[in-house]
Amino acid sequence: MSQKPKRTKSGSAWMHEHVTDPYVKKAQQDGYRSRAAYKLLEIDKRDHLLHPGMTVVDLGAAPGSWCQVAVQKIKRQGRVLAIDLLPVAPMPGVDGLEGDFTEPATLAWLEEKLQSGRVDLVLSDMAPNISGVMLRDQARHYELCELALDFAVNWLKPDGAFLVKVFQGVGFEDFRARMREAFQQVMIRKPDASRGRSAEVYLLGRHLLAARVPARDDGVTSPQD
Ligand code: SAM
């Protein structure tokens, strides 16, 4: 998990890093809600994930910098569905729900919104609050990753993509193996904007090996049909 410098009574180490972080300054200048924007921008520059007209699902979206990047790239023809435990301040082009992705009601909301079609890109930057107990935190994080992967497998278009934040360590190889069962290509990305001391990396899966849900707009039928 991310190892933040210990907060002293004055909080000086963390605060010093925060205020001197070039990406924090740049985000303020560029009008992004957080420095995380540059992680997605960097990955997109390399992997060309975002295109006009896309449907994007952003899991763990608050405060909303990935939504901002997605909206800029998909333009008016596309749409972003955003989920977070915390509110995402309204943004044109983004339909957001303040909800827990582990709750059935949240999935039901997404399914209701998506009834006219599948998704081009699923983003998951979800990270649970850290308890400090490393193994427990890793396990909770990978539970979220598994749920996000299940959602991606069920709702992506066959040529869709899934970008998910993971932490190297316990659970990483198992999850990467699951990604390889689901996608033709699975790549690791560590953008410069992701702090070097953090175990955080992103896994990018592209091209589903098997689409599982009947598409409502592409004529594919499911095995149950
Ligand atoms: N990508 C975001 C951006 O660019 O602004 C930053 C995301 S932040 C690193 C991680 C987010 O995951 C937090 O806002 C947190 O509330 C959210 N999160 C954690 N657990 C969640 C859950 N079970 N359901 C929905 N969101 C969750």
Short mmCIF file of N, CA, C and O in Angstrom, two decimals, residues 66-145:
data_model
loop_
_atom_site.label_atom_id
_atom_site.label_comp_id
_atom_site.label_asym_id
_atom_site.label_seq_id
_atom_site.Cartn_x
_atom_site.Cartn_y
_atom_site.Cartn_z
N TRP A 66 -10.06 12.10 -12.58
CA TRP A 66 -10.12 11.17 -13.71
C TRP A 66 -11.38 11.45 -14.54
O TRP A 66 -11.36 11.33 -15.77
N CYS A 67 -12.45 11.82 -13.87
CA CYS A 67 -13.67 12.20 -14.61
C CYS A 67 -13.36 13.40 -15.51
O CYS A 67 -13.80 13.45 -16.67
N GLN A 68 -12.62 14.37 -14.96
CA GLN A 68 -12.29 15.55 -15.76
C GLN A 68 -11.52 15.17 -17.01
O GLN A 68 -11.81 15.64 -18.12
N VAL A 69 -10.52 14.30 -16.83
CA VAL A 69 -9.71 13.86 -17.97
C VAL A 69 -10.59 13.11 -18.97
O VAL A 69 -10.53 13.35 -20.19
N ALA A 70 -11.42 12.21 -18.44
CA ALA A 70 -12.27 11.40 -19.34
C ALA A 70 -13.21 12.30 -20.14
O ALA A 70 -13.34 12.14 -21.36
N VAL A 71 -13.84 13.26 -19.47
CA VAL A 71 -14.80 14.14 -20.15
C VAL A 71 -14.09 14.95 -21.25
O VAL A 71 -14.61 15.12 -22.35
N GLN A 72 -12.88 15.41 -20.95
CA GLN A 72 -12.13 16.16 -21.97
C GLN A 72 -11.87 15.31 -23.21
O GLN A 72 -11.93 15.79 -24.33
N LYS A 73 -11.58 14.04 -22.99
CA LYS A 73 -11.16 13.18 -24.11
C LYS A 73 -12.34 12.59 -24.87
O LYS A 73 -12.24 12.37 -26.07
N ILE A 74 -13.42 12.26 -24.16
CA ILE A 74 -14.53 11.59 -24.86
C ILE A 74 -15.47 12.62 -25.49
O ILE A 74 -16.32 12.26 -26.29
N LYS A 75 -15.31 13.86 -25.08
CA LYS A 75 -16.08 14.99 -25.61
C LYS A 75 -17.58 14.79 -25.39
O LYS A 75 -17.99 13.90 -24.64
N ARG A 76 -18.38 15.59 -26.05
CA ARG A 76 -19.80 15.64 -25.73
C ARG A 76 -20.56 14.38 -26.12
O ARG A 76 -21.61 14.09 -25.57
N GLN A 77 -20.03 13.65 -27.10
CA GLN A 77 -20.77 12.46 -27.55
C GLN A 77 -20.69 11.32 -26.54
O GLN A 77 -21.47 10.39 -26.61
N GLY A 78 -19.73 11.36 -25.64
CA GLY A 78 -19.55 10.25 -24.70
C GLY A 78 -20.19 10.52 -23.36
O GLY A 78 -20.81 11.57 -23.14
N ARG A 79 -20.07 9.54 -22.46
CA ARG A 79 -20.57 9.78 -21.11
C ARG A 79 -19.73 9.03 -20.09
O ARG A 79 -19.14 7.97 -20.40
N VAL A 80 -19.71 9.60 -18.89
CA VAL A 80 -18.97 9.00 -17.78
C VAL A 80 -19.95 8.69 -16.66
O VAL A 80 -20.74 9.56 -16.27
N LEU A 81 -19.90 7.46 -16.17
CA LEU A 81 -20.65 7.09 -14.98
C LEU A 81 -19.64 6.95 -13.84
O LEU A 81 -18.68 6.18 -13.97
N ALA A 82 -19.87 7.70 -12.78
CA ALA A 82 -18.87 7.77 -11.71
C ALA A 82 -19.46 7.31 -10.39
O ALA A 82 -20.57 7.68 -10.03
N ILE A 83 -18.68 6.50 -9.67
CA ILE A 83 -19.11 5.96 -8.37
C ILE A 83 -18.06 6.29 -7.33
O ILE A 83 -16.85 6.12 -7.58
N ASP A 84 -18.49 6.73 -6.18
CA ASP A 84 -17.56 6.84 -5.05
C ASP A 84 -18.35 6.86 -3.75
O ASP A 84 -19.51 7.28 -3.72
N LEU A 85 -17.69 6.43 -2.69
CA LEU A 85 -18.26 6.56 -1.34
C LEU A 85 -18.48 8.03 -1.01
O LEU A 85 -19.39 8.38 -0.26
N LEU A 86 -17.61 8.85 -1.56
CA LEU A 86 -17.66 10.30 -1.31
C LEU A 86 -18.34 10.99 -2.47
O LEU A 86 -18.33 10.47 -3.60
N PRO A 87 -18.90 12.17 -2.23
CA PRO A 87 -19.53 12.86 -3.35
C PRO A 87 -18.51 13.35 -4.37
O PRO A 87 -17.40 13.75 -4.02
N VAL A 88 -18.90 13.27 -5.63
CA VAL A 88 -18.11 13.89 -6.71
C VAL A 88 -18.90 15.13 -7.12
O VAL A 88 -20.04 15.02 -7.56
N ALA A 89 -18.30 16.29 -6.94
CA ALA A 89 -19.02 17.53 -7.27
C ALA A 89 -19.47 17.48 -8.72
O ALA A 89 -18.72 17.00 -9.59
N PRO A 90 -20.69 17.95 -9.00
CA PRO A 90 -21.26 17.82 -10.34
C PRO A 90 -20.33 18.35 -11.44
O PRO A 90 -19.61 19.34 -11.25
N MET A 91 -20.40 17.67 -12.58
CA MET A 91 -19.54 18.01 -13.71
C MET A 91 -20.32 17.68 -14.98
O MET A 91 -20.87 16.58 -15.07
N PRO A 92 -20.40 18.58 -15.93
CA PRO A 92 -21.11 18.25 -17.17
C PRO A 92 -20.51 17.01 -17.83
O PRO A 92 -19.29 16.87 -17.91
N GLY A 93 -21.39 16.11 -18.25
CA GLY A 93 -20.92 14.89 -18.91
C GLY A 93 -20.71 13.72 -17.97
O GLY A 93 -20.40 12.62 -18.41
N VAL A 94 -20.88 13.99 -16.66
CA VAL A 94 -20.66 12.93 -15.67
C VAL A 94 -21.94 12.69 -14.90
O VAL A 94 -22.56 13.62 -14.37
N ASP A 95 -22.33 11.43 -14.84
CA ASP A 95 -23.48 11.01 -14.05
C ASP A 95 -22.91 10.28 -12.84
O ASP A 95 -22.28 9.22 -13.00
N GLY A 96 -23.06 10.83 -11.68
CA GLY A 96 -22.37 10.27 -10.52
C GLY A 96 -23.30 9.72 -9.47
O GLY A 96 -24.43 10.16 -9.32
N LEU A 97 -22.81 8.72 -8.73
CA LEU A 97 -23.55 8.18 -7.60
C LEU A 97 -22.63 8.13 -6.40
O LEU A 97 -21.51 7.62 -6.49
N GLU A 98 -23.11 8.68 -5.28
CA GLU A 98 -22.39 8.55 -4.02
C GLU A 98 -22.81 7.21 -3.44
O GLU A 98 -23.93 7.07 -2.93
N GLY A 99 -21.97 6.21 -3.58
CA GLY A 99 -22.37 4.88 -3.14
C GLY A 99 -21.17 3.97 -3.01
O GLY A 99 -20.08 4.26 -3.49
N ASP A 100 -21.42 2.86 -2.33
CA ASP A 100 -20.38 1.87 -2.08
C ASP A 100 -20.43 0.82 -3.20
O ASP A 100 -21.47 0.18 -3.39
N PHE A 101 -19.32 0.66 -3.89
CA PHE A 101 -19.32 -0.26 -5.02
C PHE A 101 -19.55 -1.71 -4.59
O PHE A 101 -19.92 -2.54 -5.41
N THR A 102 -19.35 -1.99 -3.31
CA THR A 102 -19.58 -3.37 -2.84
C THR A 102 -21.07 -3.62 -2.58
O THR A 102 -21.46 -4.75 -2.32
N GLU A 103 -21.89 -2.58 -2.63
CA GLU A 103 -23.32 -2.73 -2.35
C GLU A 103 -24.10 -3.06 -3.62
O GLU A 103 -23.90 -2.40 -4.65
N PRO A 104 -25.01 -4.02 -3.55
CA PRO A 104 -25.81 -4.37 -4.73
C PRO A 104 -26.55 -3.16 -5.32
O PRO A 104 -26.71 -3.07 -6.54
N ALA A 105 -26.97 -2.23 -4.47
CA ALA A 105 -27.72 -1.08 -4.98
C ALA A 105 -26.86 -0.23 -5.93
O ALA A 105 -27.38 0.37 -6.88
N THR A 106 -25.57 -0.21 -5.68
CA THR A 106 -24.67 0.58 -6.54
C THR A 106 -24.54 -0.09 -7.91
O THR A 106 -24.62 0.57 -8.96
N LEU A 107 -24.39 -1.39 -7.90
CA LEU A 107 -24.33 -2.13 -9.16
C LEU A 107 -25.65 -1.98 -9.91
O LEU A 107 -25.65 -1.80 -11.14
N ALA A 108 -26.74 -2.02 -9.18
CA ALA A 108 -28.06 -1.89 -9.82
C ALA A 108 -28.19 -0.52 -10.49
O ALA A 108 -28.74 -0.40 -11.59
N TRP A 109 -27.65 0.51 -9.86
CA TRP A 109 -27.69 1.86 -10.44
C TRP A 109 -26.91 1.87 -11.76
O TRP A 109 -27.38 2.40 -12.77
N LEU A 110 -25.74 1.27 -11.74
CA LEU A 110 -24.92 1.23 -12.96
C LEU A 110 -25.64 0.45 -14.06
O LEU A 110 -25.68 0.87 -15.21
N GLU A 111 -26.21 -0.68 -13.67
CA GLU A 111 -26.89 -1.51 -14.66
C GLU A 111 -28.08 -0.77 -15.28
O GLU A 111 -28.33 -0.86 -16.47
N GLU A 112 -28.77 -0.03 -14.44
CA GLU A 112 -29.90 0.75 -14.92
C GLU A 112 -29.42 1.80 -15.93
O GLU A 112 -30.01 2.00 -16.99
N LYS A 113 -28.31 2.46 -15.59
CA LYS A 113 -27.78 3.50 -16.48
C LYS A 113 -27.28 2.91 -17.80
O LYS A 113 -27.28 3.55 -18.83
N LEU A 114 -26.81 1.67 -17.73
CA LEU A 114 -26.16 1.08 -18.90
C LEU A 114 -27.10 0.28 -19.78
O LEU A 114 -26.65 -0.35 -20.73
N GLN A 115 -28.37 0.31 -19.49
CA GLN A 115 -29.24 -0.66 -20.16
C GLN A 115 -29.20 -0.55 -21.68
O GLN A 115 -29.53 -1.50 -22.36
N SER A 116 -28.77 0.58 -22.18
CA SER A 116 -28.74 0.70 -23.63
C SER A 116 -27.42 0.24 -24.24
O SER A 116 -27.24 0.33 -25.45
N GLY A 117 -26.50 -0.22 -23.46
CA GLY A 117 -25.26 -0.66 -24.10
C GLY A 117 -24.13 -0.97 -23.16
O GLY A 117 -24.23 -0.79 -21.95
N ARG A 118 -23.06 -1.43 -23.77
CA ARG A 118 -21.88 -1.82 -23.00
C ARG A 118 -20.90 -0.66 -22.84
O ARG A 118 -21.07 0.41 -23.42
N VAL A 119 -19.83 -0.98 -22.14
CA VAL A 119 -18.86 0.04 -21.73
C VAL A 119 -17.57 -0.12 -22.54
O VAL A 119 -17.14 -1.23 -22.83
N ASP A 120 -16.99 1.02 -22.90
CA ASP A 120 -15.71 0.99 -23.62
C ASP A 120 -14.51 0.87 -22.68
O ASP A 120 -13.50 0.27 -23.01
N LEU A 121 -14.65 1.55 -21.52
CA LEU A 121 -13.51 1.61 -20.61
C LEU A 121 -13.99 1.62 -19.17
O LEU A 121 -14.85 2.44 -18.81
N VAL A 122 -13.47 0.70 -18.37
CA VAL A 122 -13.74 0.71 -16.93
C VAL A 122 -12.45 1.14 -16.23
O VAL A 122 -11.38 0.54 -16.45
N LEU A 123 -12.56 2.17 -15.42
CA LEU A 123 -11.43 2.67 -14.64
C LEU A 123 -11.71 2.35 -13.18
O LEU A 123 -12.83 2.58 -12.70
N SER A 124 -10.73 1.84 -12.47
CA SER A 124 -10.89 1.70 -11.02
C SER A 124 -9.65 2.23 -10.32
O SER A 124 -8.56 1.64 -10.42
N ASP A 125 -9.84 3.36 -9.66
CA ASP A 125 -8.76 3.94 -8.84
C ASP A 125 -9.12 3.77 -7.37
O ASP A 125 -8.61 4.45 -6.50
N MET A 126 -10.06 2.83 -7.11
CA MET A 126 -10.55 2.65 -5.73
C MET A 126 -9.41 2.23 -4.80
O MET A 126 -8.56 1.42 -5.17
N ALA A 127 -9.45 2.78 -3.61
CA ALA A 127 -8.50 2.40 -2.56
C ALA A 127 -9.24 2.53 -1.24
O ALA A 127 -9.78 3.60 -0.95
N PRO A 128 -9.29 1.46 -0.46
CA PRO A 128 -10.01 1.56 0.82
C PRO A 128 -9.23 2.40 1.82
O PRO A 128 -8.01 2.58 1.67
N ASN A 129 -9.93 2.90 2.82
CA ASN A 129 -9.22 3.60 3.89
C ASN A 129 -8.24 2.63 4.54
O ASN A 129 -8.55 1.47 4.75
N ILE A 130 -7.06 3.15 4.84
CA ILE A 130 -6.00 2.27 5.35
C ILE A 130 -6.13 2.12 6.86
O ILE A 130 -6.21 3.12 7.58
N SER A 131 -6.14 0.83 7.31
CA SER A 131 -6.23 0.58 8.76
C SER A 131 -4.84 0.58 9.38
O SER A 131 -4.69 0.74 10.58
N GLY A 132 -3.82 0.37 8.54
CA GLY A 132 -2.46 0.25 9.05
C GLY A 132 -2.02 -1.19 9.18
O GLY A 132 -0.84 -1.47 9.32
N VAL A 133 -2.99 -2.11 9.13
CA VAL A 133 -2.64 -3.54 9.17
C VAL A 133 -2.49 -3.98 7.71
O VAL A 133 -3.48 -4.13 6.98
N MET A 134 -1.24 -4.14 7.31
CA MET A 134 -0.92 -4.31 5.89
C MET A 134 -1.70 -5.42 5.21
O MET A 134 -2.30 -5.22 4.14
N LEU A 135 -1.73 -6.61 5.85
CA LEU A 135 -2.39 -7.74 5.19
C LEU A 135 -3.88 -7.50 5.05
O LEU A 135 -4.48 -7.81 4.02
N ARG A 136 -4.47 -6.91 6.08
CA ARG A 136 -5.91 -6.64 6.01
C ARG A 136 -6.19 -5.60 4.93
O ARG A 136 -7.14 -5.71 4.15
N ASP A 137 -5.35 -4.57 4.87
CA ASP A 137 -5.56 -3.51 3.87
C ASP A 137 -5.41 -4.07 2.45
O ASP A 137 -6.20 -3.74 1.56
N GLN A 138 -4.39 -4.93 2.27
CA GLN A 138 -4.20 -5.52 0.94
C GLN A 138 -5.42 -6.36 0.56
O GLN A 138 -5.91 -6.30 -0.56
N ALA A 139 -5.91 -7.15 1.52
CA ALA A 139 -7.05 -8.03 1.24
C ALA A 139 -8.28 -7.20 0.87
O ALA A 139 -8.99 -7.51 -0.09
N ARG A 140 -8.51 -6.13 1.60
CA ARG A 140 -9.69 -5.29 1.30
C ARG A 140 -9.53 -4.63 -0.06
O ARG A 140 -10.48 -4.49 -0.83
N HIS A 141 -8.30 -4.21 -0.36
CA HIS A 141 -8.09 -3.59 -1.66
C HIS A 141 -8.36 -4.59 -2.79
O HIS A 141 -9.05 -4.26 -3.77
N TYR A 142 -7.84 -5.81 -2.64
CA TYR A 142 -8.04 -6.77 -3.72
C TYR A 142 -9.48 -7.24 -3.83
O TYR A 142 -9.92 -7.64 -4.91
N GLU A 143 -10.24 -7.17 -2.73
CA GLU A 143 -11.68 -7.46 -2.85
C GLU A 143 -12.33 -6.45 -3.80
O GLU A 143 -13.15 -6.80 -4.65
N LEU A 144 -11.95 -5.18 -3.64
CA LEU A 144 -12.49 -4.14 -4.53
C LEU A 144 -12.04 -4.38 -5.98
O LEU A 144 -12.82 -4.23 -6.92
N CYS A 145 -10.77 -4.76 -6.13
CA CYS A 145 -10.25 -5.02 -7.49
C CYS A 145 -11.01 -6.17 -8.14
O CYS A 145 -11.33 -6.12 -9.34
#
